[in-house]
Amino acid sequence: MSQRRSNMRLPPFFRRLFKFKSMDFETAVWEMTQLVFAPKKVFRNIYYHKQTKNSYHRADPAFTYLLLVFQLMTGLAWGVAYADGAGRTIQISLFFAFIHFLGVSLLVSTLMYFLVGRVLGKRRQGLFGPPGPNTPGSRGEEALEFGYCFDVAIRAFVPVWLFLYVLQFLFMPLIARDYWVSNLCGNTMYLLALSYYLVITFLGYNALPTLNKTEVLLAPIPVLVIIWLISLFTFDCATNLAPVLWCGVGLRKAV
C-alpha cells in the first residue's frame, strides 16, 4: 500500500509549483544568458544531475515562471503598441504566454517525447522521472522523460523570445519598411531564432547518453538557410509573421 501511494504522488515539478522560496531564479537567469552566448554550458552538467537526482528532468519551475513572466510583459508591449484598448492588450499578453510559449512548448515536448524516444533512442520512456523499479523491463535502462523534453523545449524558446518578441518589437519601425535592407534584417532575425532553436534542441538531446544520431535534429538548418535566401527577394517575414499577427492584430504604426 505504501509503495502504491509513493507511485501515485505528484512529480516534484508540480509539488514545487507554488514554493517560490525554494526556486532557484538566479540559476534560471544564468541559464537564459548562457543559452544565447554559450548554450553548451547549460547542458554540460546534465550527467551529474542524473547521478544526484536520478532524473534528467530539472524539477525546479523557476525557469518556466521566469520566461512566462517575460512573455506576459512582451505581450503587453506589443499590445500597447499595436492593439486597440486595454482588453485586447491583455488578451495578446495572455496569448503570448500561454499559447505561444506554454502551448507550443508542450506540443513540441509531446512530439519529441514520442519521436526522439522511438527513432533515436528506442529506450523506455517516463513522464517526470525514470520508470519505477517495479516497472517491467525498466531495470538497468535509462528513460527519456517527458519532463526533460519539456525542459529542452522551454530553453530552446529563449532565442525565439529574444529575436522575435523583443528585438523584432524594438526594430519593427525599421524592418517593416519597404526596403530590401529592412527585409534582410527582418528575415535574418527569423533565421537566427529558428536556427538557435534547433541548435539548443540538439544540444539538449545530445547530452543524453542513451540517444544516438542526434545530429539529425540539425538537418533542417540548411533548409532554413535556402528558404532565407529565397525570401530575401520574395517574402517579408517581419510584416507577415510577426507574433502579434497570430493574435488577429494588424501591424499599424505604433502611436
mmCIF file of N, CA, C and O in Angstrom, residues 123-220:
data_model
loop_
_atom_site.group_PDB
_atom_site.id
_atom_site.type_symbol
_atom_site.label_atom_id
_atom_site.label_comp_id
_atom_site.label_asym_id
_atom_site.label_seq_id
_atom_site.Cartn_x
_atom_site.Cartn_y
_atom_site.Cartn_z
ATOM 1 N N ARG A 123 14.529 3.613 -26.133
ATOM 2 C CA ARG A 123 14.615 3.274 -24.717
ATOM 3 C C ARG A 123 13.245 3.436 -24.071
ATOM 4 O O ARG A 123 12.346 4.035 -24.646
ATOM 5 N N ARG A 124 13.123 2.949 -22.838
ATOM 6 C CA ARG A 124 11.863 3.127 -22.122
ATOM 7 C C ARG A 124 11.644 4.608 -21.860
ATOM 8 O O ARG A 124 12.578 5.375 -21.734
ATOM 9 N N GLN A 125 10.377 4.976 -21.725
ATOM 10 C CA GLN A 125 10.030 6.371 -21.512
ATOM 11 C C GLN A 125 9.310 6.538 -20.181
ATOM 12 O O GLN A 125 8.536 5.683 -19.760
ATOM 13 N N GLY A 126 9.575 7.666 -19.534
ATOM 14 C CA GLY A 126 8.875 8.023 -18.315
ATOM 15 C C GLY A 126 8.244 9.379 -18.502
ATOM 16 O O GLY A 126 8.334 9.978 -19.567
ATOM 17 N N LEU A 127 7.605 9.898 -17.469
ATOM 18 C CA LEU A 127 6.983 11.213 -17.566
ATOM 19 C C LEU A 127 7.891 12.270 -16.947
ATOM 20 O O LEU A 127 8.491 13.074 -17.643
ATOM 21 N N PHE A 128 7.985 12.287 -15.619
ATOM 22 C CA PHE A 128 8.844 13.273 -14.960
ATOM 23 C C PHE A 128 9.943 12.584 -14.162
ATOM 24 O O PHE A 128 10.436 13.087 -13.180
ATOM 25 N N GLY A 129 10.333 11.410 -14.622
ATOM 26 C CA GLY A 129 11.399 10.656 -13.992
ATOM 27 C C GLY A 129 11.486 9.308 -14.665
ATOM 28 O O GLY A 129 10.639 8.965 -15.496
ATOM 29 N N PRO A 130 12.482 8.514 -14.353
ATOM 30 C CA PRO A 130 12.622 7.199 -14.971
ATOM 31 C C PRO A 130 11.517 6.273 -14.518
ATOM 32 O O PRO A 130 10.894 6.493 -13.480
ATOM 33 N N PRO A 131 11.212 5.203 -15.268
ATOM 34 C CA PRO A 131 10.220 4.234 -14.835
ATOM 35 C C PRO A 131 10.583 3.664 -13.471
ATOM 36 O O PRO A 131 11.752 3.521 -13.134
ATOM 37 N N GLY A 132 9.569 3.380 -12.692
ATOM 38 C CA GLY A 132 9.804 2.883 -11.343
ATOM 39 C C GLY A 132 10.503 1.543 -11.354
ATOM 40 O O GLY A 132 10.516 0.818 -12.341
ATOM 41 N N PRO A 133 11.098 1.168 -10.217
ATOM 42 C CA PRO A 133 11.859 -0.074 -10.149
ATOM 43 C C PRO A 133 11.009 -1.310 -10.365
ATOM 44 O O PRO A 133 11.529 -2.354 -10.717
ATOM 45 N N ASN A 134 9.680 -1.192 -10.148
ATOM 46 C CA ASN A 134 8.800 -2.338 -10.327
ATOM 47 C C ASN A 134 8.182 -2.403 -11.709
ATOM 48 O O ASN A 134 7.345 -3.261 -11.985
ATOM 49 N N THR A 135 8.558 -1.436 -12.582
ATOM 50 C CA THR A 135 8.026 -1.448 -13.933
ATOM 51 C C THR A 135 8.707 -2.535 -14.740
ATOM 52 O O THR A 135 9.932 -2.608 -14.768
ATOM 53 N N PRO A 136 7.935 -3.397 -15.417
ATOM 54 C CA PRO A 136 8.537 -4.485 -16.180
ATOM 55 C C PRO A 136 9.509 -3.963 -17.228
ATOM 56 O O PRO A 136 9.193 -3.057 -17.986
ATOM 57 N N GLY A 137 10.707 -4.520 -17.251
ATOM 58 C CA GLY A 137 11.681 -4.160 -18.285
ATOM 59 C C GLY A 137 12.425 -2.882 -18.036
ATOM 60 O O GLY A 137 13.209 -2.449 -18.861
ATOM 61 N N SER A 138 12.157 -2.241 -16.892
ATOM 62 C CA SER A 138 12.795 -0.941 -16.660
ATOM 63 C C SER A 138 14.157 -1.059 -16.012
ATOM 64 O O SER A 138 14.927 -0.109 -16.016
ATOM 65 N N ARG A 139 14.467 -2.222 -15.433
ATOM 66 C CA ARG A 139 15.707 -2.349 -14.685
ATOM 67 C C ARG A 139 16.912 -2.224 -15.613
ATOM 68 O O ARG A 139 17.003 -2.888 -16.632
ATOM 69 N N GLY A 140 17.829 -1.346 -15.237
ATOM 70 C CA GLY A 140 19.053 -1.200 -15.997
ATOM 71 C C GLY A 140 18.928 -0.337 -17.235
ATOM 72 O O GLY A 140 19.882 -0.201 -17.969
ATOM 73 N N GLU A 141 17.759 0.270 -17.467
ATOM 74 C CA GLU A 141 17.588 1.081 -18.670
ATOM 75 C C GLU A 141 17.433 2.542 -18.299
ATOM 76 O O GLU A 141 16.857 2.890 -17.273
ATOM 77 N N GLU A 142 17.955 3.402 -19.145
ATOM 78 C CA GLU A 142 17.735 4.832 -18.997
ATOM 79 C C GLU A 142 16.402 5.191 -19.633
ATOM 80 O O GLU A 142 15.944 4.523 -20.548
ATOM 81 N N ALA A 143 15.777 6.245 -19.144
ATOM 82 C CA ALA A 143 14.468 6.629 -19.669
ATOM 83 C C ALA A 143 14.524 8.013 -20.284
ATOM 84 O O ALA A 143 15.207 8.902 -19.772
ATOM 85 N N LEU A 144 13.835 8.185 -21.384
ATOM 86 C CA LEU A 144 13.617 9.519 -21.926
ATOM 87 C C LEU A 144 12.378 10.066 -21.241
ATOM 88 O O LEU A 144 11.273 9.560 -21.425
ATOM 89 N N GLU A 145 12.557 11.099 -20.442
ATOM 90 C CA GLU A 145 11.464 11.627 -19.630
ATOM 91 C C GLU A 145 10.753 12.763 -20.357
ATOM 92 O O GLU A 145 11.391 13.620 -20.966
ATOM 93 N N PHE A 146 9.426 12.783 -20.252
ATOM 94 C CA PHE A 146 8.663 13.888 -20.829
ATOM 95 C C PHE A 146 9.073 15.207 -20.184
ATOM 96 O O PHE A 146 9.148 16.238 -20.843
ATOM 97 N N GLY A 147 9.339 15.168 -18.883
ATOM 98 C CA GLY A 147 9.772 16.377 -18.188
ATOM 99 C C GLY A 147 11.039 16.951 -18.784
ATOM 100 O O GLY A 147 11.192 18.175 -18.900
ATOM 101 N N TYR A 148 11.969 16.072 -19.187
ATOM 102 C CA TYR A 148 13.208 16.560 -19.805
ATOM 103 C C TYR A 148 12.930 17.138 -21.193
ATOM 104 O O TYR A 148 13.527 18.137 -21.577
ATOM 105 N N CYS A 149 12.032 16.507 -21.941
ATOM 106 C CA CYS A 149 11.643 17.060 -23.249
ATOM 107 C C CYS A 149 11.072 18.465 -23.083
ATOM 108 O O CYS A 149 11.335 19.360 -23.901
ATOM 109 N N PHE A 150 10.299 18.673 -22.011
ATOM 110 C CA PHE A 150 9.755 19.997 -21.732
ATOM 111 C C PHE A 150 10.867 20.964 -21.344
ATOM 112 O O PHE A 150 10.860 22.131 -21.760
ATOM 113 N N ASP A 151 11.832 20.486 -20.554
ATOM 114 C CA ASP A 151 12.982 21.325 -20.190
ATOM 115 C C ASP A 151 13.708 21.830 -21.435
ATOM 116 O O ASP A 151 14.063 23.009 -21.538
ATOM 117 N N VAL A 152 13.937 20.942 -22.382
ATOM 118 C CA VAL A 152 14.641 21.316 -23.612
ATOM 119 C C VAL A 152 13.805 22.304 -24.422
ATOM 120 O O VAL A 152 14.324 23.293 -24.950
ATOM 121 N N ALA A 153 12.503 22.052 -24.519
ATOM 122 C CA ALA A 153 11.633 22.901 -25.338
ATOM 123 C C ALA A 153 11.576 24.337 -24.810
ATOM 124 O O ALA A 153 11.645 25.295 -25.587
ATOM 125 N N ILE A 154 11.434 24.500 -23.498
ATOM 126 C CA ILE A 154 11.326 25.866 -22.966
ATOM 127 C C ILE A 154 12.664 26.589 -23.032
ATOM 128 O O ILE A 154 12.706 27.819 -23.195
ATOM 129 N N ARG A 155 13.749 25.854 -22.938
ATOM 130 C CA ARG A 155 15.058 26.508 -23.057
ATOM 131 C C ARG A 155 15.352 26.880 -24.511
ATOM 132 O O ARG A 155 15.958 27.912 -24.772
ATOM 133 N N ALA A 156 14.898 26.067 -25.430
ATOM 134 C CA ALA A 156 15.076 26.402 -26.845
ATOM 135 C C ALA A 156 14.221 27.602 -27.237
ATOM 136 O O ALA A 156 14.494 28.251 -28.256
ATOM 137 N N PHE A 157 13.207 27.914 -26.443
ATOM 138 C CA PHE A 157 12.335 29.053 -26.753
ATOM 139 C C PHE A 157 13.004 30.385 -26.447
ATOM 140 O O PHE A 157 12.568 31.424 -26.971
ATOM 141 N N VAL A 158 14.049 30.386 -25.631
ATOM 142 C CA VAL A 158 14.687 31.646 -25.222
ATOM 143 C C VAL A 158 15.162 32.472 -26.419
ATOM 144 O O VAL A 158 14.854 33.676 -26.496
ATOM 145 N N PRO A 159 15.929 31.921 -27.374
ATOM 146 C CA PRO A 159 16.335 32.748 -28.520
ATOM 147 C C PRO A 159 15.159 33.182 -29.383
ATOM 148 O O PRO A 159 15.203 34.263 -29.987
ATOM 149 N N VAL A 160 14.116 32.367 -29.455
ATOM 150 C CA VAL A 160 12.913 32.775 -30.189
ATOM 151 C C VAL A 160 12.298 33.997 -29.524
ATOM 152 O O VAL A 160 11.906 34.966 -30.193
ATOM 153 N N TRP A 161 12.207 33.948 -28.199
ATOM 154 C CA TRP A 161 11.676 35.097 -27.461
ATOM 155 C C TRP A 161 12.551 36.332 -27.680
ATOM 156 O O TRP A 161 12.036 37.428 -27.916
ATOM 157 N N LEU A 162 13.865 36.157 -27.623
ATOM 158 C CA LEU A 162 14.773 37.293 -27.754
ATOM 159 C C LEU A 162 14.688 37.928 -29.136
ATOM 160 O O LEU A 162 14.539 39.155 -29.259
ATOM 161 N N PHE A 163 14.772 37.113 -30.196
ATOM 162 C CA PHE A 163 14.834 37.656 -31.551
ATOM 163 C C PHE A 163 13.466 38.089 -32.081
ATOM 164 O O PHE A 163 13.351 39.152 -32.705
ATOM 165 N N LEU A 164 12.428 37.275 -31.838
ATOM 166 C CA LEU A 164 11.142 37.519 -32.479
ATOM 167 C C LEU A 164 10.151 38.294 -31.624
ATOM 168 O O LEU A 164 9.212 38.876 -32.160
ATOM 169 N N TYR A 165 10.350 38.307 -30.321
ATOM 170 C CA TYR A 165 9.414 39.022 -29.452
ATOM 171 C C TYR A 165 9.993 40.307 -28.883
ATOM 172 O O TYR A 165 9.264 41.259 -28.646
ATOM 173 N N VAL A 166 11.317 40.322 -28.670
ATOM 174 C CA VAL A 166 11.943 41.518 -28.097
ATOM 175 C C VAL A 166 12.598 42.370 -29.182
ATOM 176 O O VAL A 166 12.192 43.516 -29.421
ATOM 177 N N LEU A 167 13.614 41.815 -29.844
ATOM 178 C CA LEU A 167 14.346 42.600 -30.845
ATOM 179 C C LEU A 167 13.466 42.988 -32.026
ATOM 180 O O LEU A 167 13.548 44.118 -32.529
ATOM 181 N N GLN A 168 12.619 42.079 -32.464
ATOM 182 C CA GLN A 168 11.741 42.424 -33.588
ATOM 183 C C GLN A 168 10.782 43.547 -33.205
ATOM 184 O O GLN A 168 10.502 44.436 -34.010
ATOM 185 N N PHE A 169 10.293 43.530 -31.962
ATOM 186 C CA PHE A 169 9.413 44.609 -31.500
ATOM 187 C C PHE A 169 10.148 45.946 -31.483
ATOM 188 O O PHE A 169 9.623 46.968 -31.941
ATOM 189 N N LEU A 170 11.379 45.928 -30.973
ATOM 190 C CA LEU A 170 12.143 47.172 -30.865
ATOM 191 C C LEU A 170 12.490 47.757 -32.232
ATOM 192 O O LEU A 170 12.500 48.977 -32.419
ATOM 193 N N PHE A 171 12.779 46.879 -33.206
ATOM 194 C CA PHE A 171 13.208 47.346 -34.523
ATOM 195 C C PHE A 171 12.102 47.300 -35.577
ATOM 196 O O PHE A 171 12.384 47.556 -36.749
ATOM 197 N N MET A 172 10.882 46.986 -35.158
ATOM 198 C CA MET A 172 9.786 46.885 -36.123
ATOM 199 C C MET A 172 9.591 48.159 -36.954
ATOM 200 O O MET A 172 9.342 48.077 -38.170
ATOM 201 N N PRO A 173 9.689 49.359 -36.383
ATOM 202 C CA PRO A 173 9.551 50.565 -37.215
ATOM 203 C C PRO A 173 10.560 50.641 -38.355
ATOM 204 O O PRO A 173 10.318 51.312 -39.360
ATOM 205 N N LEU A 174 11.701 49.953 -38.217
ATOM 206 C CA LEU A 174 12.725 49.967 -39.262
ATOM 207 C C LEU A 174 12.597 48.782 -40.209
ATOM 208 O O LEU A 174 12.666 48.949 -41.426
ATOM 209 N N ILE A 175 12.412 47.567 -39.661
ATOM 210 C CA ILE A 175 12.399 46.377 -40.515
ATOM 211 C C ILE A 175 11.080 46.188 -41.239
ATOM 212 O O ILE A 175 11.002 45.389 -42.178
ATOM 213 N N ALA A 176 10.047 46.931 -40.859
ATOM 214 C CA ALA A 176 8.759 46.821 -41.549
ATOM 215 C C ALA A 176 8.666 47.757 -42.745
ATOM 216 O O ALA A 176 7.655 47.775 -43.443
ATOM 217 N N ARG A 177 9.694 48.522 -42.993
ATOM 218 C CA ARG A 177 9.689 49.442 -44.135
ATOM 219 C C ARG A 177 9.894 48.687 -45.455
ATOM 220 O O ARG A 177 10.408 47.567 -45.469
ATOM 221 N N ASP A 178 9.498 49.329 -46.519
ATOM 222 C CA ASP A 178 9.547 48.693 -47.837
ATOM 223 C C ASP A 178 10.914 48.895 -48.492
ATOM 224 O O ASP A 178 11.035 49.480 -49.571
ATOM 225 N N TYR A 179 11.956 48.396 -47.807
ATOM 226 C CA TYR A 179 13.309 48.460 -48.342
ATOM 227 C C TYR A 179 13.925 47.059 -48.281
ATOM 228 O O TYR A 179 13.609 46.272 -47.390
ATOM 229 N N TRP A 180 14.835 46.764 -49.212
ATOM 230 C CA TRP A 180 15.447 45.440 -49.221
ATOM 231 C C TRP A 180 16.296 45.218 -47.969
ATOM 232 O O TRP A 180 16.324 44.114 -47.420
ATOM 233 N N VAL A 181 16.984 46.263 -47.500
ATOM 234 C CA VAL A 181 17.797 46.140 -46.293
ATOM 235 C C VAL A 181 16.913 45.812 -45.087
ATOM 236 O O VAL A 181 17.295 45.007 -44.219
ATOM 237 N N SER A 182 15.739 46.416 -45.033
ATOM 238 C CA SER A 182 14.799 46.113 -43.952
ATOM 239 C C SER A 182 14.380 44.655 -44.013
ATOM 240 O O SER A 182 14.285 43.967 -42.985
ATOM 241 N N ASN A 183 14.110 44.174 -45.225
ATOM 242 C CA ASN A 183 13.737 42.772 -45.410
ATOM 243 C C ASN A 183 14.879 41.843 -44.989
ATOM 244 O O ASN A 183 14.650 40.811 -44.356
ATOM 245 N N LEU A 184 16.105 42.224 -45.314
ATOM 246 C CA LEU A 184 17.273 41.442 -44.934
ATOM 247 C C LEU A 184 17.377 41.312 -43.417
ATOM 248 O O LEU A 184 17.571 40.207 -42.880
ATOM 249 N N CYS A 185 17.248 42.421 -42.727
ATOM 250 C CA CYS A 185 17.373 42.402 -41.263
ATOM 251 C C CYS A 185 16.239 41.613 -40.620
ATOM 252 O O CYS A 185 16.465 40.796 -39.715
ATOM 253 N N GLY A 186 15.016 41.844 -41.082
ATOM 254 C CA GLY A 186 13.875 41.154 -40.502
ATOM 255 C C GLY A 186 13.925 39.655 -40.721
ATOM 256 O O GLY A 186 13.732 38.865 -39.789
ATOM 257 N N ASN A 187 14.196 39.235 -41.956
ATOM 258 C CA ASN A 187 14.244 37.804 -42.262
ATOM 259 C C ASN A 187 15.416 37.107 -41.567
ATOM 260 O O ASN A 187 15.321 35.942 -41.202
ATOM 261 N N THR A 188 16.513 37.846 -41.378
ATOM 262 C CA THR A 188 17.658 37.274 -40.679
ATOM 263 C C THR A 188 17.323 36.980 -39.224
ATOM 264 O O THR A 188 17.814 36.001 -38.638
ATOM 265 N N MET A 189 16.490 37.802 -38.612
ATOM 266 C CA MET A 189 16.057 37.542 -37.239
ATOM 267 C C MET A 189 15.339 36.203 -37.143
ATOM 268 O O MET A 189 15.559 35.427 -36.195
ATOM 269 N N TYR A 190 14.501 35.912 -38.122
ATOM 270 C CA TYR A 190 13.776 34.638 -38.116
ATOM 271 C C TYR A 190 14.726 33.469 -38.343
ATOM 272 O O TYR A 190 14.572 32.405 -37.725
ATOM 273 N N LEU A 191 15.702 33.654 -39.228
ATOM 274 C CA LEU A 191 16.686 32.602 -39.460
ATOM 275 C C LEU A 191 17.470 32.314 -38.187
ATOM 276 O O LEU A 191 17.668 31.138 -37.817
ATOM 277 N N LEU A 192 17.925 33.354 -37.502
ATOM 278 C CA LEU A 192 18.692 33.168 -36.276
ATOM 279 C C LEU A 192 17.846 32.516 -35.183
ATOM 280 O O LEU A 192 18.315 31.613 -34.476
ATOM 281 N N ALA A 193 16.614 32.967 -35.041
ATOM 282 C CA ALA A 193 15.743 32.429 -33.999
ATOM 283 C C ALA A 193 15.486 30.939 -34.198
ATOM 284 O O ALA A 193 15.628 30.138 -33.270
ATOM 285 N N LEU A 194 15.125 30.548 -35.412
ATOM 286 C CA LEU A 194 14.822 29.143 -35.687
ATOM 287 C C LEU A 194 16.079 28.274 -35.650
ATOM 288 O O LEU A 194 16.045 27.133 -35.180
ATOM 289 N N SER A 195 17.201 28.813 -36.138
ATOM 290 C CA SER A 195 18.444 28.044 -36.103
ATOM 291 C C SER A 195 18.906 27.824 -34.667
ATOM 292 O O SER A 195 19.336 26.718 -34.289
ATOM 293 N N TYR A 196 18.827 28.874 -33.853
ATOM 294 C CA TYR A 196 19.161 28.752 -32.437
ATOM 295 C C TYR A 196 18.273 27.704 -31.765
ATOM 296 O O TYR A 196 18.728 26.906 -30.945
ATOM 297 N N TYR A 197 16.987 27.731 -32.112
ATOM 298 C CA TYR A 197 16.031 26.782 -31.532
ATOM 299 C C TYR A 197 16.471 25.346 -31.822
ATOM 300 O O TYR A 197 16.472 24.487 -30.927
ATOM 301 N N LEU A 198 16.868 25.092 -33.048
ATOM 302 C CA LEU A 198 17.301 23.751 -33.435
ATOM 303 C C LEU A 198 18.619 23.360 -32.778
ATOM 304 O O LEU A 198 18.805 22.208 -32.356
ATOM 305 N N VAL A 199 19.535 24.312 -32.680
ATOM 306 C CA VAL A 199 20.829 24.027 -32.059
ATOM 307 C C VAL A 199 20.656 23.676 -30.583
ATOM 308 O O VAL A 199 21.243 22.700 -30.079
ATOM 309 N N ILE A 200 19.855 24.454 -29.860
ATOM 310 C CA ILE A 200 19.642 24.178 -28.440
ATOM 311 C C ILE A 200 18.891 22.866 -28.256
ATOM 312 O O ILE A 200 19.181 22.091 -27.331
ATOM 313 N N THR A 201 17.934 22.586 -29.138
ATOM 314 C CA THR A 201 17.239 21.301 -29.079
ATOM 315 C C THR A 201 18.219 20.155 -29.281
ATOM 316 O O THR A 201 18.192 19.143 -28.564
ATOM 317 N N PHE A 202 19.113 20.307 -30.251
ATOM 318 C CA PHE A 202 20.142 19.285 -30.486
ATOM 319 C C PHE A 202 21.034 19.107 -29.263
ATOM 320 O O PHE A 202 21.311 17.976 -28.838
ATOM 321 N N LEU A 203 21.503 20.199 -28.677
ATOM 322 C CA LEU A 203 22.381 20.115 -27.516
ATOM 323 C C LEU A 203 21.686 19.428 -26.347
ATOM 324 O O LEU A 203 22.302 18.657 -25.602
ATOM 325 N N GLY A 204 20.392 19.719 -26.200
ATOM 326 C CA GLY A 204 19.642 19.111 -25.111
ATOM 327 C C GLY A 204 19.565 17.605 -25.232
ATOM 328 O O GLY A 204 19.828 16.872 -24.265
ATOM 329 N N TYR A 205 19.241 17.093 -26.409
ATOM 330 C CA TYR A 205 19.108 15.648 -26.593
ATOM 331 C C TYR A 205 20.468 14.979 -26.793
ATOM 332 O O TYR A 205 20.624 13.800 -26.468
ATOM 333 N N ASN A 206 21.429 15.719 -27.288
ATOM 334 C CA ASN A 206 22.769 15.169 -27.448
ATOM 335 C C ASN A 206 23.429 14.910 -26.095
ATOM 336 O O ASN A 206 24.359 14.098 -25.992
ATOM 337 N N ALA A 207 22.959 15.593 -25.057
ATOM 338 C CA ALA A 207 23.514 15.402 -23.718
ATOM 339 C C ALA A 207 23.070 14.080 -23.094
ATOM 340 O O ALA A 207 23.648 13.655 -22.091
ATOM 341 N N LEU A 208 22.064 13.426 -23.670
ATOM 342 C CA LEU A 208 21.592 12.150 -23.132
ATOM 343 C C LEU A 208 22.425 11.016 -23.711
ATOM 344 O O LEU A 208 22.468 10.824 -24.930
ATOM 345 N N PRO A 209 23.078 10.220 -22.876
ATOM 346 C CA PRO A 209 23.944 9.153 -23.386
ATOM 347 C C PRO A 209 23.179 8.025 -24.069
ATOM 348 O O PRO A 209 23.783 7.228 -24.795
ATOM 349 N N THR A 210 21.872 7.937 -23.849
ATOM 350 C CA THR A 210 21.099 6.833 -24.435
ATOM 351 C C THR A 210 20.697 7.094 -25.873
ATOM 352 O O THR A 210 20.259 6.179 -26.568
ATOM 353 N N LEU A 211 20.829 8.336 -26.334
ATOM 354 C CA LEU A 211 20.398 8.672 -27.687
ATOM 355 C C LEU A 211 21.583 8.658 -28.642
ATOM 356 O O LEU A 211 22.717 8.940 -28.247
ATOM 357 N N ASN A 212 21.300 8.360 -29.893
ATOM 358 C CA ASN A 212 22.359 8.370 -30.901
ATOM 359 C C ASN A 212 21.850 9.040 -32.166
ATOM 360 O O ASN A 212 20.645 9.185 -32.362
ATOM 361 N N LYS A 213 22.781 9.466 -32.990
ATOM 362 C CA LYS A 213 22.471 10.149 -34.247
ATOM 363 C C LYS A 213 21.605 11.389 -34.019
ATOM 364 O O LYS A 213 20.720 11.705 -34.809
ATOM 365 N N THR A 214 21.868 12.100 -32.925
ATOM 366 C CA THR A 214 21.092 13.305 -32.634
ATOM 367 C C THR A 214 21.394 14.432 -33.625
ATOM 368 O O THR A 214 20.673 15.433 -33.657
ATOM 369 N N GLU A 215 22.446 14.260 -34.433
ATOM 370 C CA GLU A 215 22.778 15.288 -35.435
ATOM 371 C C GLU A 215 21.651 15.495 -36.431
ATOM 372 O O GLU A 215 21.585 16.541 -37.087
ATOM 373 N N VAL A 216 20.749 14.532 -36.521
ATOM 374 C CA VAL A 216 19.637 14.664 -37.456
ATOM 375 C C VAL A 216 18.739 15.844 -37.070
ATOM 376 O O VAL A 216 18.039 16.412 -37.919
ATOM 377 N N LEU A 217 18.793 16.250 -35.806
ATOM 378 C CA LEU A 217 17.991 17.388 -35.356
ATOM 379 C C LEU A 217 18.477 18.704 -35.955
ATOM 380 O O LEU A 217 17.745 19.700 -35.961
ATOM 381 N N LEU A 218 19.715 18.702 -36.459
ATOM 382 C CA LEU A 218 20.270 19.905 -37.091
ATOM 383 C C LEU A 218 20.009 19.944 -38.596
ATOM 384 O O LEU A 218 20.311 20.940 -39.253
ATOM 385 N N ALA A 219 19.438 18.886 -39.130
ATOM 386 C CA ALA A 219 19.238 18.782 -40.575
ATOM 387 C C ALA A 219 18.393 19.905 -41.166
ATOM 388 O O ALA A 219 18.649 20.331 -42.303
ATOM 389 N N PRO A 220 17.385 20.425 -40.451
ATOM 390 C CA PRO A 220 16.579 21.497 -41.061
ATOM 391 C C PRO A 220 17.313 22.820 -41.252
ATOM 392 O O PRO A 220 16.828 23.681 -41.999
#
